[in-house]
Each structure stands twice: as C-alpha cells, then as structure tokens.
Amino acid sequence: TVGLLGPNGAGKTTLLKIICSLLYPSSGRVLVHGLDLVKESLKARSMMGLITCEDRSFYWRITGRQNLDFFATLYGIPRKKAAGRIEILLETLGLTYAADRPFHSYSSGMKQKLAIARGLLGDPRVVLYDEPTRSLDPLSTQNIHQWILANRADSPRTAHLIATNQLREAELLCDRVV
C-alpha cells in the first residue's frame, strides 16, 4: 500500500484521476499492470476501482442498493455476481440497514461508505482511494481502516493507493508514502 500524502491542492486527486484515466497526462505515461493508460485505458480501467465521494456522481432519488446495482451494470458486472458483491459490501461497510433508503437521506458518512462500496464493486486489482475517511466519524474511520488492512491481508495481490492529508492515516495504512 502506497500513500500520497500532501496538503489540499497538492495534486493528489489529479494524479488519481490520471491513473484511472479520467484525465490524460500532459506529459509522461502511466502503466498499470503493464498497460499504457492512454492506449489501453478501457482494459486498464477494468482492473481499477476509484473511491471518491462526489455526491453528484450518485443518483439522489434512488436507494443506495439501486445506485450500486446501476453502477455494477455500468461496469459490466454480471447481475448474479453483482447482487452477491453488493450484499457483502453493504454488510462490510455497515450500510445494510440503510440500503433501501433514498440516497438523498444519507448522512455524509453514509455517502462516503457507499462511494467505497461503489469503488470495490468489481473486486479490483488496484484500488485508488481519494481521502477515503473524509466526512466519517471516528468509529466509521476505524472500521474503514480495519477493512483496508484486512483486505490487504486477504488479497495480497491487490494494490492500494491512498491519497490523504492525514499523517496518522498514512502511517497506519501505508507501507510507503510519497
């Protein structure tokens, strides 16, 4: 696990967007598992999960479960596999009780948890976290930290890149920090 540590405005989010091919680099190149992100962006993107809490990227009038189901379809995840994965993620992130409530009724912490679930839907080999515990209460932050640490142990082939401005979070979760 590698941490990108820096203050707001340092370019952490921009770098994550380049890595997941939402933005193209103005120079240089990025390889993910040997794939050039400019030339083979769709193939590379299928291996990645981006976790960012942009409220505008969810549909506010449908439920959390329906949002995850929509994104699973968008990502091309087979329906049966998606249903099982959604249930596991909702349970792991403590959202099962709110899964069938409209997204607009979620607290900011719940929205962040749903964003984490969305980023993990495809069981990615590379997980990019953009301030994964922003807006979370201390207990939820601890749960997310524990999940990341457990996921690293259970899936040693999964790479985690965590952008944060929290030194403690970087120290706890990351083997290396840039």
Short mmCIF file of N, CA and C in Angstrom, two decimals:
data_model
loop_
_atom_site.label_atom_id
_atom_site.label_comp_id
_atom_site.label_asym_id
_atom_site.label_seq_id
_atom_site.Cartn_x
_atom_site.Cartn_y
_atom_site.Cartn_z
N THR A 1 0.84 -1.18 0.00
CA THR A 1 0.00 0.00 0.00
C THR A 1 0.88 1.24 0.00
N VAL A 2 0.58 2.13 -0.92
CA VAL A 2 1.33 3.37 -1.06
C VAL A 2 0.41 4.53 -0.71
N GLY A 3 0.92 5.47 0.04
CA GLY A 3 0.16 6.65 0.40
C GLY A 3 0.67 7.87 -0.36
N LEU A 4 -0.25 8.69 -0.83
CA LEU A 4 0.07 10.00 -1.37
C LEU A 4 -0.30 10.99 -0.28
N LEU A 5 0.69 11.58 0.32
CA LEU A 5 0.45 12.46 1.46
C LEU A 5 0.79 13.89 1.06
N GLY A 6 -0.13 14.80 1.30
CA GLY A 6 0.12 16.20 0.99
C GLY A 6 -1.07 17.06 1.37
N PRO A 7 -0.84 18.36 1.39
CA PRO A 7 -1.93 19.28 1.75
C PRO A 7 -2.96 19.39 0.63
N ASN A 8 -4.09 19.99 0.93
CA ASN A 8 -5.10 20.25 -0.09
C ASN A 8 -4.46 21.08 -1.20
N GLY A 9 -4.77 20.73 -2.44
CA GLY A 9 -4.24 21.46 -3.58
C GLY A 9 -2.89 20.98 -4.07
N ALA A 10 -2.35 19.93 -3.49
CA ALA A 10 -1.03 19.44 -3.88
C ALA A 10 -1.05 18.62 -5.17
N GLY A 11 -2.22 18.18 -5.61
CA GLY A 11 -2.33 17.41 -6.84
C GLY A 11 -2.61 15.93 -6.64
N LYS A 12 -2.95 15.53 -5.43
CA LYS A 12 -3.21 14.12 -5.16
C LYS A 12 -4.40 13.61 -5.97
N THR A 13 -5.49 14.33 -5.94
CA THR A 13 -6.68 13.92 -6.66
C THR A 13 -6.43 13.93 -8.17
N THR A 14 -5.73 14.92 -8.64
CA THR A 14 -5.40 14.99 -10.07
C THR A 14 -4.59 13.77 -10.49
N LEU A 15 -3.62 13.37 -9.69
CA LEU A 15 -2.83 12.18 -10.00
C LEU A 15 -3.71 10.93 -10.03
N LEU A 16 -4.61 10.79 -9.08
CA LEU A 16 -5.51 9.63 -9.08
C LEU A 16 -6.38 9.63 -10.34
N LYS A 17 -6.85 10.79 -10.75
CA LYS A 17 -7.68 10.87 -11.95
C LYS A 17 -6.88 10.52 -13.20
N ILE A 18 -5.60 10.84 -13.22
CA ILE A 18 -4.74 10.44 -14.34
C ILE A 18 -4.54 8.93 -14.32
N ILE A 19 -4.27 8.38 -13.15
CA ILE A 19 -4.04 6.93 -13.04
C ILE A 19 -5.26 6.14 -13.49
N CYS A 20 -6.46 6.62 -13.17
CA CYS A 20 -7.65 5.86 -13.57
C CYS A 20 -8.21 6.33 -14.91
N SER A 21 -7.46 7.13 -15.61
CA SER A 21 -7.74 7.60 -16.98
C SER A 21 -8.97 8.50 -17.11
N LEU A 22 -9.32 9.19 -16.04
CA LEU A 22 -10.36 10.22 -16.17
C LEU A 22 -9.76 11.49 -16.75
N LEU A 23 -8.46 11.67 -16.55
CA LEU A 23 -7.71 12.77 -17.16
C LEU A 23 -6.50 12.16 -17.85
N TYR A 24 -6.07 12.76 -18.94
CA TYR A 24 -4.86 12.29 -19.61
C TYR A 24 -3.68 13.15 -19.19
N PRO A 25 -2.53 12.52 -19.03
CA PRO A 25 -1.35 13.29 -18.63
C PRO A 25 -0.89 14.23 -19.75
N SER A 26 -0.38 15.39 -19.37
CA SER A 26 0.13 16.33 -20.37
C SER A 26 1.51 15.92 -20.86
N SER A 27 2.19 15.09 -20.07
CA SER A 27 3.47 14.52 -20.49
C SER A 27 3.71 13.25 -19.69
N GLY A 28 4.65 12.45 -20.15
CA GLY A 28 4.95 11.20 -19.48
C GLY A 28 3.91 10.16 -19.79
N ARG A 29 3.98 9.04 -19.09
CA ARG A 29 2.98 7.99 -19.28
C ARG A 29 2.80 7.22 -17.98
N VAL A 30 1.65 6.57 -17.88
CA VAL A 30 1.31 5.79 -16.71
C VAL A 30 1.02 4.37 -17.17
N LEU A 31 1.62 3.40 -16.49
CA LEU A 31 1.38 2.00 -16.77
C LEU A 31 0.71 1.36 -15.56
N VAL A 32 -0.32 0.56 -15.81
CA VAL A 32 -0.97 -0.21 -14.75
C VAL A 32 -0.93 -1.66 -15.21
N HIS A 33 -0.23 -2.49 -14.46
CA HIS A 33 -0.03 -3.88 -14.84
C HIS A 33 0.48 -3.98 -16.28
N GLY A 34 1.36 -3.07 -16.64
CA GLY A 34 1.98 -3.08 -17.96
C GLY A 34 1.14 -2.47 -19.06
N LEU A 35 -0.06 -2.01 -18.74
CA LEU A 35 -0.94 -1.41 -19.75
C LEU A 35 -0.78 0.11 -19.75
N ASP A 36 -0.57 0.67 -20.93
CA ASP A 36 -0.47 2.12 -21.08
C ASP A 36 -1.87 2.71 -20.95
N LEU A 37 -2.04 3.63 -20.02
CA LEU A 37 -3.38 4.17 -19.74
C LEU A 37 -3.96 5.00 -20.87
N VAL A 38 -3.12 5.57 -21.72
CA VAL A 38 -3.66 6.33 -22.84
C VAL A 38 -4.07 5.39 -23.97
N LYS A 39 -3.26 4.39 -24.24
CA LYS A 39 -3.51 3.49 -25.37
C LYS A 39 -4.50 2.37 -25.03
N GLU A 40 -4.52 1.93 -23.78
CA GLU A 40 -5.36 0.80 -23.39
C GLU A 40 -6.19 1.15 -22.15
N SER A 41 -6.80 2.31 -22.18
CA SER A 41 -7.48 2.81 -20.98
C SER A 41 -8.65 1.92 -20.54
N LEU A 42 -9.44 1.39 -21.47
CA LEU A 42 -10.58 0.57 -21.06
C LEU A 42 -10.13 -0.70 -20.36
N LYS A 43 -9.12 -1.35 -20.90
CA LYS A 43 -8.62 -2.59 -20.29
C LYS A 43 -8.01 -2.30 -18.92
N ALA A 44 -7.21 -1.23 -18.83
CA ALA A 44 -6.59 -0.86 -17.56
C ALA A 44 -7.65 -0.45 -16.55
N ARG A 45 -8.62 0.31 -16.99
CA ARG A 45 -9.67 0.80 -16.10
C ARG A 45 -10.49 -0.35 -15.50
N SER A 46 -10.62 -1.45 -16.24
CA SER A 46 -11.41 -2.58 -15.74
C SER A 46 -10.74 -3.25 -14.54
N MET A 47 -9.46 -2.98 -14.33
CA MET A 47 -8.73 -3.56 -13.19
C MET A 47 -8.74 -2.66 -11.96
N MET A 48 -9.30 -1.46 -12.11
CA MET A 48 -9.19 -0.47 -11.04
C MET A 48 -10.54 -0.12 -10.44
N GLY A 49 -10.46 0.31 -9.19
CA GLY A 49 -11.61 0.85 -8.50
C GLY A 49 -11.22 2.20 -7.91
N LEU A 50 -11.97 3.23 -8.24
CA LEU A 50 -11.71 4.57 -7.71
C LEU A 50 -12.72 4.85 -6.62
N ILE A 51 -12.20 5.23 -5.46
CA ILE A 51 -13.07 5.56 -4.33
C ILE A 51 -12.93 7.05 -4.06
N THR A 52 -13.97 7.75 -4.43
CA THR A 52 -14.04 9.19 -4.20
C THR A 52 -15.48 9.52 -3.87
N CYS A 53 -15.68 10.44 -2.99
CA CYS A 53 -17.06 10.77 -2.60
C CYS A 53 -17.48 12.07 -3.26
N GLU A 54 -17.93 11.92 -4.47
CA GLU A 54 -18.52 13.05 -5.19
C GLU A 54 -20.03 12.83 -5.15
N ASP A 55 -20.72 13.55 -4.30
CA ASP A 55 -22.15 13.36 -4.15
C ASP A 55 -22.89 13.43 -5.47
N ARG A 56 -22.41 14.28 -6.37
CA ARG A 56 -23.11 14.47 -7.65
C ARG A 56 -23.02 13.25 -8.54
N SER A 57 -22.14 12.31 -8.23
CA SER A 57 -21.99 11.13 -9.09
C SER A 57 -22.98 10.03 -8.73
N PHE A 58 -23.76 10.22 -7.70
CA PHE A 58 -24.80 9.26 -7.34
C PHE A 58 -26.16 9.82 -7.75
N TYR A 59 -27.13 8.91 -7.88
CA TYR A 59 -28.49 9.31 -8.15
C TYR A 59 -29.21 9.49 -6.82
N TRP A 60 -29.62 10.71 -6.55
CA TRP A 60 -30.14 11.09 -5.24
C TRP A 60 -31.51 10.51 -4.93
N ARG A 61 -32.34 10.24 -5.94
CA ARG A 61 -33.71 9.81 -5.68
C ARG A 61 -33.86 8.30 -5.55
N ILE A 62 -32.84 7.54 -5.94
CA ILE A 62 -32.94 6.09 -5.81
C ILE A 62 -32.16 5.64 -4.56
N THR A 63 -32.34 4.40 -4.19
CA THR A 63 -31.74 3.90 -2.95
C THR A 63 -30.24 3.61 -3.14
N GLY A 64 -29.59 3.40 -2.02
CA GLY A 64 -28.18 3.03 -2.06
C GLY A 64 -27.98 1.74 -2.83
N ARG A 65 -28.81 0.74 -2.57
CA ARG A 65 -28.72 -0.54 -3.27
C ARG A 65 -28.94 -0.35 -4.77
N GLN A 66 -29.94 0.45 -5.14
CA GLN A 66 -30.21 0.69 -6.55
C GLN A 66 -29.04 1.42 -7.22
N ASN A 67 -28.41 2.35 -6.50
CA ASN A 67 -27.22 3.02 -7.04
C ASN A 67 -26.12 2.00 -7.32
N LEU A 68 -25.85 1.12 -6.36
CA LEU A 68 -24.80 0.12 -6.55
C LEU A 68 -25.15 -0.83 -7.69
N ASP A 69 -26.42 -1.21 -7.79
CA ASP A 69 -26.85 -2.07 -8.88
C ASP A 69 -26.67 -1.38 -10.23
N PHE A 70 -26.99 -0.10 -10.29
CA PHE A 70 -26.80 0.68 -11.52
C PHE A 70 -25.33 0.71 -11.93
N PHE A 71 -24.45 1.01 -10.97
CA PHE A 71 -23.03 1.08 -11.29
C PHE A 71 -22.46 -0.29 -11.65
N ALA A 72 -22.95 -1.34 -11.03
CA ALA A 72 -22.50 -2.69 -11.39
C ALA A 72 -22.86 -3.00 -12.84
N THR A 73 -24.05 -2.61 -13.25
CA THR A 73 -24.47 -2.79 -14.65
C THR A 73 -23.59 -1.97 -15.57
N LEU A 74 -23.33 -0.75 -15.18
CA LEU A 74 -22.48 0.14 -15.97
C LEU A 74 -21.08 -0.43 -16.13
N TYR A 75 -20.58 -1.09 -15.09
CA TYR A 75 -19.24 -1.68 -15.11
C TYR A 75 -19.21 -3.04 -15.79
N GLY A 76 -20.38 -3.54 -16.21
CA GLY A 76 -20.43 -4.82 -16.90
C GLY A 76 -20.30 -6.03 -16.00
N ILE A 77 -20.65 -5.88 -14.73
CA ILE A 77 -20.58 -7.00 -13.79
C ILE A 77 -21.86 -7.81 -13.94
N PRO A 78 -21.74 -9.12 -14.16
CA PRO A 78 -22.95 -9.96 -14.31
C PRO A 78 -23.89 -9.80 -13.12
N ARG A 79 -25.17 -9.80 -13.40
CA ARG A 79 -26.20 -9.49 -12.40
C ARG A 79 -26.09 -10.35 -11.13
N LYS A 80 -25.92 -11.65 -11.29
CA LYS A 80 -25.87 -12.55 -10.13
C LYS A 80 -24.63 -12.25 -9.28
N LYS A 81 -23.51 -12.06 -9.94
CA LYS A 81 -22.27 -11.74 -9.22
C LYS A 81 -22.41 -10.39 -8.52
N ALA A 82 -23.02 -9.44 -9.21
CA ALA A 82 -23.20 -8.10 -8.64
C ALA A 82 -24.06 -8.14 -7.39
N ALA A 83 -25.15 -8.90 -7.43
CA ALA A 83 -26.06 -8.97 -6.28
C ALA A 83 -25.32 -9.48 -5.04
N GLY A 84 -24.53 -10.52 -5.21
CA GLY A 84 -23.77 -11.06 -4.08
C GLY A 84 -22.72 -10.09 -3.58
N ARG A 85 -22.03 -9.44 -4.52
CA ARG A 85 -20.98 -8.48 -4.15
C ARG A 85 -21.60 -7.28 -3.42
N ILE A 86 -22.73 -6.81 -3.89
CA ILE A 86 -23.41 -5.67 -3.25
C ILE A 86 -23.77 -6.02 -1.82
N GLU A 87 -24.31 -7.20 -1.58
CA GLU A 87 -24.69 -7.60 -0.22
C GLU A 87 -23.47 -7.66 0.69
N ILE A 88 -22.38 -8.22 0.20
CA ILE A 88 -21.15 -8.31 1.00
C ILE A 88 -20.65 -6.92 1.35
N LEU A 89 -20.62 -6.03 0.37
CA LEU A 89 -20.11 -4.68 0.61
C LEU A 89 -21.02 -3.89 1.56
N LEU A 90 -22.32 -4.01 1.38
CA LEU A 90 -23.24 -3.30 2.28
C LEU A 90 -23.05 -3.77 3.72
N GLU A 91 -22.90 -5.08 3.90
CA GLU A 91 -22.70 -5.63 5.24
C GLU A 91 -21.35 -5.19 5.81
N THR A 92 -20.31 -5.31 5.01
CA THR A 92 -18.96 -4.97 5.47
C THR A 92 -18.88 -3.51 5.89
N LEU A 93 -19.55 -2.65 5.15
CA LEU A 93 -19.47 -1.21 5.42
C LEU A 93 -20.57 -0.72 6.36
N GLY A 94 -21.38 -1.63 6.86
CA GLY A 94 -22.41 -1.25 7.82
C GLY A 94 -23.54 -0.45 7.23
N LEU A 95 -23.90 -0.74 5.98
CA LEU A 95 -24.97 0.00 5.33
C LEU A 95 -26.22 -0.83 5.04
N THR A 96 -26.24 -2.07 5.47
CA THR A 96 -27.37 -2.94 5.16
C THR A 96 -28.68 -2.32 5.64
N TYR A 97 -28.67 -1.74 6.82
CA TYR A 97 -29.90 -1.16 7.38
C TYR A 97 -30.43 0.01 6.55
N ALA A 98 -29.57 0.68 5.79
CA ALA A 98 -29.98 1.86 5.02
C ALA A 98 -29.99 1.61 3.52
N ALA A 99 -29.74 0.38 3.12
CA ALA A 99 -29.57 0.06 1.70
C ALA A 99 -30.79 0.41 0.85
N ASP A 100 -31.97 0.36 1.45
CA ASP A 100 -33.19 0.59 0.68
C ASP A 100 -33.81 1.96 0.94
N ARG A 101 -33.01 2.84 1.51
CA ARG A 101 -33.43 4.24 1.69
C ARG A 101 -32.88 5.07 0.53
N PRO A 102 -33.57 6.16 0.16
CA PRO A 102 -33.06 7.01 -0.91
C PRO A 102 -31.70 7.62 -0.53
N PHE A 103 -30.85 7.74 -1.51
CA PHE A 103 -29.50 8.26 -1.29
C PHE A 103 -29.54 9.66 -0.67
N HIS A 104 -30.52 10.48 -1.05
CA HIS A 104 -30.57 11.85 -0.52
C HIS A 104 -30.75 11.89 1.00
N SER A 105 -31.22 10.79 1.59
CA SER A 105 -31.42 10.76 3.04
C SER A 105 -30.16 10.33 3.80
N TYR A 106 -29.11 9.98 3.09
CA TYR A 106 -27.88 9.51 3.73
C TYR A 106 -27.11 10.68 4.35
N SER A 107 -26.45 10.40 5.47
CA SER A 107 -25.52 11.37 6.05
C SER A 107 -24.27 11.42 5.18
N SER A 108 -23.40 12.39 5.41
CA SER A 108 -22.17 12.47 4.60
C SER A 108 -21.29 11.23 4.82
N GLY A 109 -21.27 10.69 6.02
CA GLY A 109 -20.50 9.48 6.27
C GLY A 109 -21.07 8.28 5.54
N MET A 110 -22.39 8.17 5.49
CA MET A 110 -23.03 7.07 4.77
C MET A 110 -22.76 7.20 3.27
N LYS A 111 -22.77 8.42 2.76
CA LYS A 111 -22.47 8.64 1.34
C LYS A 111 -21.04 8.21 1.03
N GLN A 112 -20.12 8.50 1.95
CA GLN A 112 -18.73 8.10 1.76
C GLN A 112 -18.61 6.58 1.76
N LYS A 113 -19.32 5.91 2.64
CA LYS A 113 -19.30 4.45 2.68
C LYS A 113 -19.85 3.86 1.37
N LEU A 114 -20.91 4.47 0.84
CA LEU A 114 -21.47 3.98 -0.41
C LEU A 114 -20.48 4.21 -1.55
N ALA A 115 -19.74 5.30 -1.50
CA ALA A 115 -18.70 5.54 -2.51
C ALA A 115 -17.61 4.47 -2.43
N ILE A 116 -17.27 4.06 -1.23
CA ILE A 116 -16.29 2.99 -1.06
C ILE A 116 -16.83 1.69 -1.66
N ALA A 117 -18.09 1.38 -1.37
CA ALA A 117 -18.70 0.18 -1.93
C ALA A 117 -18.70 0.23 -3.45
N ARG A 118 -19.02 1.38 -4.02
CA ARG A 118 -19.04 1.52 -5.49
C ARG A 118 -17.66 1.25 -6.07
N GLY A 119 -16.62 1.78 -5.42
CA GLY A 119 -15.27 1.59 -5.93
C GLY A 119 -14.78 0.15 -5.84
N LEU A 120 -15.41 -0.64 -4.99
CA LEU A 120 -14.98 -2.03 -4.79
C LEU A 120 -15.88 -3.04 -5.49
N LEU A 121 -16.89 -2.58 -6.21
CA LEU A 121 -17.86 -3.48 -6.83
C LEU A 121 -17.22 -4.54 -7.72
N GLY A 122 -16.27 -4.14 -8.53
CA GLY A 122 -15.67 -5.06 -9.49
C GLY A 122 -14.54 -5.90 -8.93
N ASP A 123 -14.33 -5.87 -7.60
CA ASP A 123 -13.24 -6.60 -6.97
C ASP A 123 -11.92 -6.26 -7.67
N PRO A 124 -11.55 -4.98 -7.66
CA PRO A 124 -10.41 -4.50 -8.46
C PRO A 124 -9.05 -4.99 -7.96
N ARG A 125 -8.10 -5.04 -8.87
CA ARG A 125 -6.72 -5.39 -8.53
C ARG A 125 -5.95 -4.18 -8.05
N VAL A 126 -6.40 -2.99 -8.43
CA VAL A 126 -5.80 -1.74 -8.00
C VAL A 126 -6.93 -0.87 -7.45
N VAL A 127 -6.79 -0.45 -6.19
CA VAL A 127 -7.81 0.39 -5.58
C VAL A 127 -7.20 1.76 -5.29
N LEU A 128 -7.84 2.79 -5.83
CA LEU A 128 -7.39 4.16 -5.65
C LEU A 128 -8.35 4.85 -4.69
N TYR A 129 -7.83 5.32 -3.58
CA TYR A 129 -8.66 5.98 -2.56
C TYR A 129 -8.35 7.46 -2.54
N ASP A 130 -9.34 8.29 -2.72
CA ASP A 130 -9.17 9.74 -2.60
C ASP A 130 -9.79 10.17 -1.28
N GLU A 131 -8.95 10.30 -0.27
CA GLU A 131 -9.38 10.66 1.08
C GLU A 131 -10.55 9.77 1.54
N PRO A 132 -10.28 8.48 1.73
CA PRO A 132 -11.36 7.52 1.99
C PRO A 132 -12.13 7.73 3.29
N THR A 133 -11.55 8.45 4.25
CA THR A 133 -12.25 8.61 5.52
C THR A 133 -12.72 10.04 5.75
N ARG A 134 -12.67 10.85 4.69
CA ARG A 134 -13.19 12.21 4.81
C ARG A 134 -14.68 12.14 5.16
N SER A 135 -15.11 12.94 6.07
CA SER A 135 -16.51 13.03 6.50
C SER A 135 -16.98 11.88 7.36
N LEU A 136 -16.09 10.98 7.75
CA LEU A 136 -16.52 9.86 8.57
C LEU A 136 -16.28 10.13 10.05
N ASP A 137 -17.16 9.61 10.88
CA ASP A 137 -16.99 9.70 12.32
C ASP A 137 -15.84 8.77 12.73
N PRO A 138 -15.31 8.93 13.94
CA PRO A 138 -14.16 8.10 14.36
C PRO A 138 -14.39 6.60 14.29
N LEU A 139 -15.57 6.12 14.65
CA LEU A 139 -15.83 4.68 14.60
C LEU A 139 -15.86 4.18 13.16
N SER A 140 -16.51 4.92 12.27
CA SER A 140 -16.55 4.54 10.86
C SER A 140 -15.15 4.59 10.25
N THR A 141 -14.37 5.60 10.63
CA THR A 141 -12.99 5.69 10.16
C THR A 141 -12.21 4.47 10.58
N GLN A 142 -12.35 4.08 11.83
CA GLN A 142 -11.67 2.90 12.33
C GLN A 142 -12.10 1.64 11.57
N ASN A 143 -13.40 1.52 11.28
CA ASN A 143 -13.91 0.37 10.53
C ASN A 143 -13.33 0.33 9.12
N ILE A 144 -13.25 1.47 8.47
CA ILE A 144 -12.69 1.53 7.11
C ILE A 144 -11.21 1.17 7.16
N HIS A 145 -10.49 1.70 8.14
CA HIS A 145 -9.06 1.36 8.29
C HIS A 145 -8.90 -0.15 8.50
N GLN A 146 -9.72 -0.73 9.36
CA GLN A 146 -9.64 -2.17 9.60
C GLN A 146 -9.97 -2.96 8.34
N TRP A 147 -10.96 -2.49 7.57
CA TRP A 147 -11.30 -3.17 6.34
C TRP A 147 -10.13 -3.13 5.35
N ILE A 148 -9.51 -1.97 5.19
CA ILE A 148 -8.37 -1.85 4.27
C ILE A 148 -7.25 -2.79 4.70
N LEU A 149 -6.92 -2.79 5.98
CA LEU A 149 -5.86 -3.66 6.49
C LEU A 149 -6.21 -5.13 6.30
N ALA A 150 -7.46 -5.51 6.57
CA ALA A 150 -7.88 -6.90 6.38
C ALA A 150 -7.87 -7.28 4.91
N ASN A 151 -8.32 -6.37 4.05
CA ASN A 151 -8.34 -6.64 2.61
C ASN A 151 -6.92 -6.83 2.09
N ARG A 152 -5.98 -6.06 2.60
CA ARG A 152 -4.57 -6.23 2.20
C ARG A 152 -4.09 -7.62 2.57
N ALA A 153 -4.45 -8.10 3.76
CA ALA A 153 -4.02 -9.42 4.21
C ALA A 153 -4.71 -10.53 3.41
N ASP A 154 -6.01 -10.37 3.12
CA ASP A 154 -6.77 -11.38 2.40
C ASP A 154 -6.47 -11.41 0.90
N SER A 155 -6.11 -10.26 0.35
CA SER A 155 -5.86 -10.14 -1.09
C SER A 155 -4.51 -9.48 -1.32
N PRO A 156 -3.43 -10.21 -1.08
CA PRO A 156 -2.11 -9.59 -1.19
C PRO A 156 -1.75 -9.12 -2.60
N ARG A 157 -2.48 -9.58 -3.61
CA ARG A 157 -2.21 -9.16 -4.99
C ARG A 157 -2.92 -7.86 -5.35
N THR A 158 -3.75 -7.35 -4.45
CA THR A 158 -4.45 -6.09 -4.69
C THR A 158 -3.57 -4.94 -4.23
N ALA A 159 -3.39 -3.97 -5.11
CA ALA A 159 -2.60 -2.79 -4.77
C ALA A 159 -3.53 -1.68 -4.28
N HIS A 160 -3.10 -0.97 -3.26
CA HIS A 160 -3.88 0.14 -2.71
C HIS A 160 -3.06 1.41 -2.80
N LEU A 161 -3.64 2.46 -3.36
CA LEU A 161 -3.01 3.77 -3.42
C LEU A 161 -3.95 4.74 -2.72
N ILE A 162 -3.48 5.29 -1.60
CA ILE A 162 -4.34 6.10 -0.75
C ILE A 162 -3.86 7.55 -0.72
N ALA A 163 -4.68 8.44 -1.23
CA ALA A 163 -4.38 9.87 -1.17
C ALA A 163 -5.03 10.43 0.09
N THR A 164 -4.22 11.07 0.92
CA THR A 164 -4.74 11.61 2.18
C THR A 164 -3.93 12.82 2.60
N ASN A 165 -4.51 13.65 3.41
CA ASN A 165 -3.75 14.72 4.04
C ASN A 165 -3.60 14.47 5.54
N GLN A 166 -3.93 13.24 5.95
CA GLN A 166 -3.85 12.85 7.35
C GLN A 166 -2.61 11.98 7.58
N LEU A 167 -1.62 12.51 8.26
CA LEU A 167 -0.38 11.78 8.52
C LEU A 167 -0.66 10.47 9.26
N ARG A 168 -1.50 10.50 10.25
CA ARG A 168 -1.81 9.29 11.02
C ARG A 168 -2.39 8.20 10.13
N GLU A 169 -3.28 8.56 9.22
CA GLU A 169 -3.87 7.59 8.31
C GLU A 169 -2.80 6.98 7.40
N ALA A 170 -1.91 7.79 6.89
CA ALA A 170 -0.84 7.30 6.04
C ALA A 170 0.08 6.35 6.81
N GLU A 171 0.41 6.72 8.03
CA GLU A 171 1.29 5.87 8.85
C GLU A 171 0.62 4.53 9.15
N LEU A 172 -0.66 4.55 9.42
CA LEU A 172 -1.38 3.34 9.80
C LEU A 172 -1.58 2.39 8.62
N LEU A 173 -1.90 2.94 7.46
CA LEU A 173 -2.33 2.11 6.34
C LEU A 173 -1.27 1.81 5.29
N CYS A 174 -0.21 2.60 5.25
CA CYS A 174 0.69 2.53 4.10
C CYS A 174 2.06 1.97 4.45
N ASP A 175 2.60 1.18 3.51
CA ASP A 175 3.96 0.67 3.64
C ASP A 175 4.96 1.73 3.19
N ARG A 176 4.55 2.50 2.20
CA ARG A 176 5.39 3.57 1.67
C ARG A 176 4.53 4.81 1.49
N VAL A 177 5.18 5.96 1.60
CA VAL A 177 4.47 7.24 1.44
C VAL A 177 5.25 8.12 0.48
N VAL A 178 4.52 8.74 -0.45
CA VAL A 178 5.10 9.67 -1.41
C VAL A 178 4.56 11.05 -1.08
#
